[in-house]
Amino acid sequence: MNAHNPAWFAAAADAEYNSYAEWSRRHPLLTAEQERAWLQQHQDASLALIRLTQGIGKTWWQQRYPGLDWQQDWIKTIWDKRPNHADMYALRLWYLDLNSAPTMLPRLWRRLLQAREVLLGSNIRLVFSVAHQHVNQGLELTDLVQEGQLGLMRALEKFDVQQGTRFSTYSHYWIQQFIRLGLKNQAALIRKPTNVVDDVKRFQRQLVMAQQSAGKPVSVAAISKELKMDEAKVRHFLELGLSPLSLDAPLSDDGSESWASHLEATDLTTYEATEQSEVIDRIRQSLGVLGHREKVIVALRYGIQHGREYGYREIADQLGVSRERVRQLEKEALNKLRMHWNRPDAMAAP
């Protein structure tokens, strides 16, 4: 059912997501001119908030985004990064704590929130429409809508009015991506990397076509021949597509034994823990051979001096590059570290 049809909201009245429908009723669809005016207000208010801290905020932003290039105009650097709403909210609190005198910040913040609420409310219908395309894939509709709402928020933060495109066209991509990412991260009990999930889905589509062509289930050898793929790779994809088995599943009739009772202990021995600590210290000491951006990537990727390990997407957002570029830089950095460690004097104390 089309989410733009009033009958759709009547059908949604008895559903769990009626709060979203009620929110949409309070925010009617905008004309192209109205939408552009609200988008301009949101963009102007966001940029004004950043410029308001021009004299004192550079250090705060550098701590927030350590991987950005701060050699050029730092206001432009931050604006090109398009900070998210959480960062803008943290900036507001920091600025208010630092300045007790009256400023323009409260007025700018009200204008930002007003534009944000109107734009998100008037486009929630698009989120519902996209979410309905992904039902019965492992997540409830309300969860899909929430993931899509996150995508809509990010689209609003990154949208540039000067691009000349409709906001709905631009935000559709972000809504779709966040919903797909939510399905990949939450629909399965065991999370697999995004590229692995895509490969498994592609293989399963090819497998279904091969079985339909043969009219019956086919063997691994037949699949390998039909798809022109090694049998080992076929078995690998078939195993990845299996449903997970609970470790608490009983192995005996009386339930006294389970899969978990047959697993070996995985706790690190004293020797292994010492060796792991030495490797981490060695990596930390060797970071000096890397460039600034490579050092940032390795430190974030492996949780050195940052308390936790960061994913490719998080690092890419901080550096303003693609995830593939982060992978390439990480590979180059690790190669440099290997070359450094293979030197005869690498084991010497710094």
GROMACS .gro file of C-alpha atoms in nm:
model
  350
    1MET     CA    1   0.000   0.000   0.000
    2ASN     CA    2   0.129   0.344  -0.088
    3ALA     CA    3   0.239   0.539   0.220
    4HIS     CA    4   0.125   0.863   0.056
    5ASN     CA    5  -0.235   0.735   0.042
    6PRO     CA    6  -0.455   0.854   0.337
    7ALA     CA    7  -0.599   0.502   0.357
    8TRP     CA    8  -0.251   0.381   0.450
    9PHE     CA    9  -0.263   0.576   0.775
   10ALA     CA   10  -0.607   0.432   0.854
   11ALA     CA   11  -0.461   0.083   0.817
   12ALA     CA   12  -0.168   0.183   1.037
   13ALA     CA   13  -0.388   0.313   1.317
   14ASP     CA   14  -0.407  -0.026   1.492
   15ALA     CA   15  -0.041  -0.112   1.434
   16GLU     CA   16   0.255  -0.072   1.668
   17TYR     CA   17   0.396   0.208   1.459
   18ASN     CA   18   0.094   0.440   1.495
   19SER     CA   19   0.315   0.699   1.664
   20TYR     CA   20   0.498   0.747   1.335
   21ALA     CA   21   0.168   0.781   1.152
   22GLU     CA   22   0.053   1.041   1.404
   23TRP     CA   23   0.377   1.232   1.359
   24SER     CA   24   0.323   1.231   0.983
   25ARG     CA   25  -0.030   1.368   1.025
   26ARG     CA   26   0.111   1.664   1.214
   27HIS     CA   27   0.365   1.732   0.937
   28PRO     CA   28   0.199   1.752   0.593
   29LEU     CA   29   0.392   1.712   0.271
   30LEU     CA   30   0.592   2.016   0.164
   31THR     CA   31   0.599   2.179  -0.176
   32ALA     CA   32   0.934   2.202  -0.354
   33GLU     CA   33   0.965   2.571  -0.258
   34GLN     CA   34   0.876   2.508   0.107
   35GLU     CA   35   1.117   2.218   0.131
   36ARG     CA   36   1.399   2.421  -0.019
   37ALA     CA   37   1.334   2.707   0.225
   38TRP     CA   38   1.344   2.475   0.528
   39LEU     CA   39   1.657   2.302   0.396
   40GLN     CA   40   1.825   2.640   0.351
   41GLN     CA   41   1.733   2.736   0.708
   42HIS     CA   42   1.874   2.407   0.842
   43GLN     CA   43   2.196   2.449   0.646
   44ASP     CA   44   2.240   2.817   0.741
   45ALA     CA   45   2.177   2.748   1.110
   46SER     CA   46   2.424   2.458   1.114
   47LEU     CA   47   2.699   2.659   0.945
   48ALA     CA   48   2.632   2.959   1.170
   49LEU     CA   49   2.671   2.742   1.481
   50ILE     CA   50   3.011   2.623   1.358
   51ARG     CA   51   3.122   2.977   1.271
   52LEU     CA   52   3.007   3.098   1.613
   53THR     CA   53   3.297   2.903   1.765
   54GLN     CA   54   3.552   3.030   1.513
   55GLY     CA   55   3.775   3.194   1.770
   56ILE     CA   56   3.778   2.917   2.030
   57GLY     CA   57   3.642   2.597   1.879
   58LYS     CA   58   3.927   2.463   1.663
   59THR     CA   59   4.083   2.259   1.946
   60TRP     CA   60   3.744   2.113   2.038
   61TRP     CA   61   3.681   2.001   1.679
   62GLN     CA   62   4.035   1.860   1.648
   63GLN     CA   63   3.970   1.639   1.949
   64ARG     CA   64   3.636   1.534   1.799
   65TYR     CA   65   3.783   1.447   1.455
   66PRO     CA   66   4.155   1.366   1.499
   67GLY     CA   67   4.190   1.223   1.149
   68LEU     CA   68   4.094   1.532   0.945
   69ASP     CA   69   4.343   1.753   0.763
   70TRP     CA   70   4.368   2.074   0.968
   71GLN     CA   71   4.623   2.255   0.750
   72GLN     CA   72   4.358   2.439   0.545
   73ASP     CA   73   4.068   2.660   0.658
   74TRP     CA   74   3.932   2.461   0.953
   75ILE     CA   75   3.578   2.597   0.918
   76LYS     CA   76   3.566   2.460   0.562
   77THR     CA   77   3.720   2.134   0.686
   78ILE     CA   78   3.444   2.088   0.943
   79TRP     CA   79   3.167   2.190   0.703
   80ASP     CA   80   3.290   1.950   0.433
   81LYS     CA   81   3.278   1.676   0.699
   82ARG     CA   82   2.914   1.763   0.777
   83PRO     CA   83   2.901   1.696   1.156
   84ASN     CA   84   2.608   1.489   1.274
   85HIS     CA   85   2.341   1.614   1.512
   86ALA     CA   86   2.508   1.451   1.815
   87ASP     CA   87   2.826   1.649   1.748
   88MET     CA   88   2.630   1.973   1.709
   89TYR     CA   89   2.447   1.905   2.037
   90ALA     CA   90   2.780   1.840   2.215
   91LEU     CA   91   2.917   2.161   2.063
   92ARG     CA   92   2.617   2.354   2.200
   93LEU     CA   93   2.666   2.222   2.553
   94TRP     CA   94   3.040   2.292   2.543
   95TYR     CA   95   2.987   2.647   2.417
   96LEU     CA   96   2.719   2.725   2.678
   97ASP     CA   97   2.945   2.602   2.959
   98LEU     CA   98   3.226   2.820   2.828
   99ASN     CA   99   3.021   3.138   2.773
  100SER     CA  100   2.784   3.261   3.042
  101ALA     CA  101   2.711   3.587   2.857
  102PRO     CA  102   2.409   3.601   2.619
  103THR     CA  103   2.493   3.487   2.266
  104MET     CA  104   2.315   3.404   1.941
  105LEU     CA  105   2.350   3.030   2.009
  106PRO     CA  106   2.000   2.968   2.162
  107ARG     CA  107   1.832   3.142   1.868
  108LEU     CA  108   2.038   2.951   1.610
  109TRP     CA  109   1.973   2.624   1.790
  110ARG     CA  110   1.594   2.684   1.789
  111ARG     CA  111   1.603   2.756   1.415
  112LEU     CA  112   1.803   2.437   1.356
  113LEU     CA  113   1.564   2.221   1.559
  114GLN     CA  114   1.258   2.377   1.397
  115ALA     CA  115   1.383   2.305   1.045
  116ARG     CA  116   1.499   1.958   1.147
  117GLU     CA  117   1.161   1.858   1.292
  118VAL     CA  118   0.965   1.986   0.992
  119LEU     CA  119   1.192   1.814   0.737
  120LEU     CA  120   1.207   1.483   0.923
  121GLY     CA  121   0.833   1.483   0.991
  122SER     CA  122   0.734   1.563   0.633
  123ASN     CA  123   0.960   1.290   0.494
  124ILE     CA  124   0.870   1.008   0.736
  125ARG     CA  125   0.629   0.880   0.469
  126LEU     CA  126   0.928   0.806   0.246
  127VAL     CA  127   1.087   0.607   0.530
  128PHE     CA  128   0.770   0.397   0.566
  129SER     CA  129   0.755   0.342   0.192
  130VAL     CA  130   1.115   0.215   0.174
  131ALA     CA  131   1.078   0.010   0.495
  132HIS     CA  132   0.776  -0.175   0.351
  133GLN     CA  133   1.002  -0.302   0.071
  134HIS     CA  134   1.218  -0.490   0.325
  135VAL     CA  135   0.958  -0.663   0.545
  136ASN     CA  136   0.990  -1.038   0.616
  137GLN     CA  137   1.367  -1.023   0.595
  138GLY     CA  138   1.443  -1.068   0.966
  139LEU     CA  139   1.336  -0.738   1.127
  140GLU     CA  140   0.998  -0.602   1.233
  141LEU     CA  141   0.857  -0.307   1.043
  142THR     CA  142   0.906  -0.077   1.342
  143ASP     CA  143   1.278  -0.167   1.353
  144LEU     CA  144   1.309  -0.109   0.979
  145VAL     CA  145   1.144   0.232   1.016
  146GLN     CA  146   1.383   0.324   1.296
  147GLU     CA  147   1.685   0.228   1.085
  148GLY     CA  148   1.541   0.424   0.792
  149GLN     CA  149   1.486   0.723   1.019
  150LEU     CA  150   1.857   0.719   1.105
  151GLY     CA  151   1.933   0.725   0.734
  152LEU     CA  152   1.695   1.017   0.684
  153MET     CA  153   1.869   1.208   0.964
  154ARG     CA  154   2.210   1.151   0.812
  155ALA     CA  155   2.082   1.256   0.470
  156LEU     CA  156   1.953   1.581   0.620
  157GLU     CA  157   2.292   1.647   0.783
  158LYS     CA  158   2.489   1.586   0.464
  159PHE     CA  159   2.252   1.744   0.210
  160ASP     CA  160   2.378   2.048   0.022
  161VAL     CA  161   2.105   2.282  -0.102
  162GLN     CA  162   2.332   2.402  -0.381
  163GLN     CA  163   2.334   2.056  -0.542
  164GLY     CA  164   2.004   2.131  -0.712
  165THR     CA  165   1.851   1.787  -0.643
  166ARG     CA  166   1.532   1.712  -0.451
  167PHE     CA  167   1.589   1.614  -0.091
  168SER     CA  168   1.363   1.309  -0.127
  169THR     CA  169   1.579   1.182  -0.414
  170TYR     CA  170   1.896   1.228  -0.212
  171SER     CA  171   1.758   1.088   0.114
  172HIS     CA  172   1.616   0.775  -0.053
  173TYR     CA  173   1.971   0.644  -0.097
  174TRP     CA  174   2.061   0.698   0.270
  175ILE     CA  175   1.736   0.545   0.396
  176GLN     CA  176   1.792   0.241   0.179
  177GLN     CA  177   2.153   0.200   0.292
  178PHE     CA  178   2.075   0.229   0.664
  179ILE     CA  179   1.790  -0.022   0.639
  180ARG     CA  180   2.011  -0.269   0.453
  181LEU     CA  181   2.289  -0.218   0.704
  182GLY     CA  182   2.043  -0.275   0.990
  183LEU     CA  183   1.929  -0.601   0.830
  184LYS     CA  184   2.287  -0.719   0.790
  185ASN     CA  185   2.384  -0.628   1.146
  186GLN     CA  186   2.070  -0.730   1.335
  187ALA     CA  187   1.867  -0.981   1.134
  188ALA     CA  188   2.121  -1.261   1.180
  189LEU     CA  189   2.225  -1.409   1.514
  190ILE     CA  190   2.587  -1.407   1.398
  191ARG     CA  191   2.697  -1.088   1.226
  192LYS     CA  192   2.893  -1.134   0.906
  193PRO     CA  193   3.094  -0.866   0.724
  194THR     CA  194   2.892  -0.669   0.469
  195ASN     CA  195   3.090  -0.797   0.171
  196VAL     CA  196   3.044  -1.159   0.286
  197VAL     CA  197   2.666  -1.114   0.319
  198ASP     CA  198   2.652  -0.970  -0.034
  199ASP     CA  199   2.858  -1.262  -0.170
  200VAL     CA  200   2.633  -1.518   0.003
  201LYS     CA  201   2.316  -1.355  -0.132
  202ARG     CA  202   2.462  -1.348  -0.483
  203PHE     CA  203   2.557  -1.716  -0.454
  204GLN     CA  204   2.211  -1.812  -0.324
  205ARG     CA  205   2.043  -1.637  -0.617
  206GLN     CA  206   2.265  -1.826  -0.861
  207LEU     CA  207   2.197  -2.152  -0.671
  208VAL     CA  208   1.819  -2.106  -0.694
  209MET     CA  209   1.844  -2.041  -1.068
  210ALA     CA  210   2.060  -2.353  -1.113
  211GLN     CA  211   1.813  -2.570  -0.917
  212GLN     CA  212   1.516  -2.431  -1.108
  213SER     CA  213   1.694  -2.504  -1.436
  214ALA     CA  214   1.764  -2.863  -1.328
  215GLY     CA  215   1.418  -2.907  -1.178
  216LYS     CA  216   1.557  -3.077  -0.864
  217PRO     CA  217   1.819  -3.027  -0.590
  218VAL     CA  218   2.166  -3.056  -0.737
  219SER     CA  219   2.490  -3.187  -0.591
  220VAL     CA  220   2.793  -2.980  -0.495
  221ALA     CA  221   2.977  -3.105  -0.805
  222ALA     CA  222   2.685  -3.005  -1.030
  223ILE     CA  223   2.665  -2.662  -0.866
  224SER     CA  224   3.040  -2.618  -0.912
  225LYS     CA  225   3.012  -2.705  -1.280
  226GLU     CA  226   2.703  -2.492  -1.339
  227LEU     CA  227   2.841  -2.182  -1.161
  228LYS     CA  228   3.201  -2.239  -1.279
  229MET     CA  229   3.323  -2.228  -0.920
  230ASP     CA  230   3.559  -2.446  -0.717
  231GLU     CA  231   3.385  -2.711  -0.508
  232ALA     CA  232   3.563  -2.586  -0.195
  233LYS     CA  233   3.421  -2.239  -0.254
  234VAL     CA  234   3.074  -2.383  -0.313
  235ARG     CA  235   3.090  -2.571   0.018
  236HIS     CA  236   3.212  -2.254   0.189
  237PHE     CA  237   2.913  -2.052   0.066
  238LEU     CA  238   2.672  -2.333   0.155
  239GLU     CA  239   2.810  -2.339   0.511
  240LEU     CA  240   2.782  -1.960   0.541
  241GLY     CA  241   2.416  -1.983   0.444
  242LEU     CA  242   2.331  -2.236   0.716
  243SER     CA  243   2.128  -2.130   1.019
  244PRO     CA  244   2.330  -2.108   1.342
  245LEU     CA  245   2.306  -2.390   1.594
  246SER     CA  246   2.262  -2.310   1.962
  247LEU     CA  247   2.549  -2.417   2.186
  248ASP     CA  248   2.287  -2.512   2.445
  249ALA     CA  249   2.121  -2.762   2.209
  250PRO     CA  250   2.117  -3.103   2.389
  251LEU     CA  251   2.321  -3.391   2.249
  252SER     CA  252   2.165  -3.659   2.468
  253ASP     CA  253   1.811  -3.756   2.555
  254ASP     CA  254   1.848  -3.657   2.919
  255GLY     CA  255   1.993  -3.314   2.826
  256SER     CA  256   2.305  -3.366   3.034
  257GLU     CA  257   2.536  -3.288   2.742
  258SER     CA  258   2.532  -3.000   2.496
  259TRP     CA  259   2.756  -2.864   2.224
  260ALA     CA  260   2.904  -2.615   2.471
  261SER     CA  261   3.022  -2.895   2.701
  262HIS     CA  262   3.247  -3.029   2.421
  263LEU     CA  263   3.419  -2.699   2.344
  264GLU     CA  264   3.776  -2.647   2.451
  265ALA     CA  265   3.863  -2.363   2.687
  266THR     CA  266   3.960  -2.047   2.499
  267ASP     CA  267   4.107  -1.843   2.784
  268LEU     CA  268   4.456  -1.714   2.715
  269THR     CA  269   4.739  -1.883   2.900
  270THR     CA  270   4.990  -1.670   3.089
  271TYR     CA  271   5.240  -1.716   2.807
  272GLU     CA  272   4.986  -1.619   2.539
  273ALA     CA  273   4.872  -1.312   2.732
  274THR     CA  274   5.235  -1.200   2.776
  275GLU     CA  275   5.306  -1.256   2.408
  276GLN     CA  276   4.995  -1.060   2.307
  277SER     CA  277   5.097  -0.771   2.534
  278GLU     CA  278   5.446  -0.769   2.381
  279VAL     CA  279   5.299  -0.755   2.029
  280ILE     CA  280   5.078  -0.458   2.122
  281ASP     CA  281   5.377  -0.275   2.274
  282ARG     CA  282   5.579  -0.351   1.964
  283ILE     CA  283   5.311  -0.212   1.734
  284ARG     CA  284   5.279   0.101   1.948
  285GLN     CA  285   5.655   0.161   1.933
  286SER     CA  286   5.662   0.103   1.556
  287LEU     CA  287   5.392   0.356   1.466
  288GLY     CA  288   5.664   0.617   1.418
  289VAL     CA  289   5.750   0.471   1.076
  290LEU     CA  290   5.400   0.549   0.947
  291GLY     CA  291   5.259   0.869   0.804
  292HIS     CA  292   5.001   1.068   0.998
  293ARG     CA  293   4.693   0.925   0.828
  294GLU     CA  294   4.829   0.568   0.834
  295LYS     CA  295   4.909   0.604   1.204
  296VAL     CA  296   4.554   0.726   1.276
  297ILE     CA  297   4.401   0.435   1.083
  298VAL     CA  298   4.610   0.167   1.257
  299ALA     CA  299   4.551   0.323   1.600
  300LEU     CA  300   4.173   0.340   1.548
  301ARG     CA  301   4.148   0.004   1.374
  302TYR     CA  302   4.328  -0.190   1.648
  303GLY     CA  303   4.217   0.012   1.951
  304ILE     CA  304   4.557   0.162   2.031
  305GLN     CA  305   4.519   0.460   2.266
  306HIS     CA  306   4.145   0.487   2.186
  307GLY     CA  307   3.994   0.227   2.420
  308ARG     CA  308   3.814   0.027   2.149
  309GLU     CA  309   3.849  -0.093   1.791
  310TYR     CA  310   3.681   0.116   1.521
  311GLY     CA  311   3.521  -0.024   1.206
  312TYR     CA  312   3.604   0.079   0.850
  313ARG     CA  313   3.288   0.288   0.820
  314GLU     CA  314   3.362   0.483   1.141
  315ILE     CA  315   3.720   0.552   1.034
  316ALA     CA  316   3.610   0.651   0.683
  317ASP     CA  317   3.361   0.900   0.829
  318GLN     CA  318   3.632   1.056   1.045
  319LEU     CA  319   3.885   1.084   0.761
  320GLY     CA  320   3.634   1.186   0.496
  321VAL     CA  321   3.732   0.903   0.258
  322SER     CA  322   3.572   0.581   0.137
  323ARG     CA  323   3.587   0.252   0.329
  324GLU     CA  324   3.785   0.098   0.044
  325ARG     CA  325   4.045   0.372   0.074
  326VAL     CA  326   4.073   0.301   0.447
  327ARG     CA  327   4.136  -0.067   0.369
  328GLN     CA  328   4.404   0.027   0.117
  329LEU     CA  329   4.580   0.260   0.361
  330GLU     CA  330   4.559  -0.002   0.636
  331LYS     CA  331   4.719  -0.260   0.405
  332GLU     CA  332   4.999  -0.019   0.313
  333ALA     CA  333   5.058   0.063   0.680
  334LEU     CA  334   5.077  -0.304   0.779
  335ASN     CA  335   5.325  -0.370   0.498
  336LYS     CA  336   5.543  -0.088   0.627
  337LEU     CA  337   5.528  -0.233   0.978
  338ARG     CA  338   5.626  -0.579   0.850
  339MET     CA  339   5.922  -0.434   0.662
  340HIS     CA  340   6.023  -0.244   0.976
  341TRP     CA  341   5.998  -0.555   1.196
  342ASN     CA  342   6.201  -0.763   0.950
  343ARG     CA  343   6.498  -0.526   0.984
  344PRO     CA  344   6.781  -0.668   1.196
  345ASP     CA  345   6.769  -0.371   1.435
  346ALA     CA  346   6.388  -0.371   1.471
  347MET     CA  347   6.400  -0.575   1.791
  348ALA     CA  348   6.627  -0.323   1.959
  349ALA     CA  349   6.470  -0.099   2.217
  350PRO     CA  350   6.378   0.249   2.086
   0.00000   0.00000   0.00000
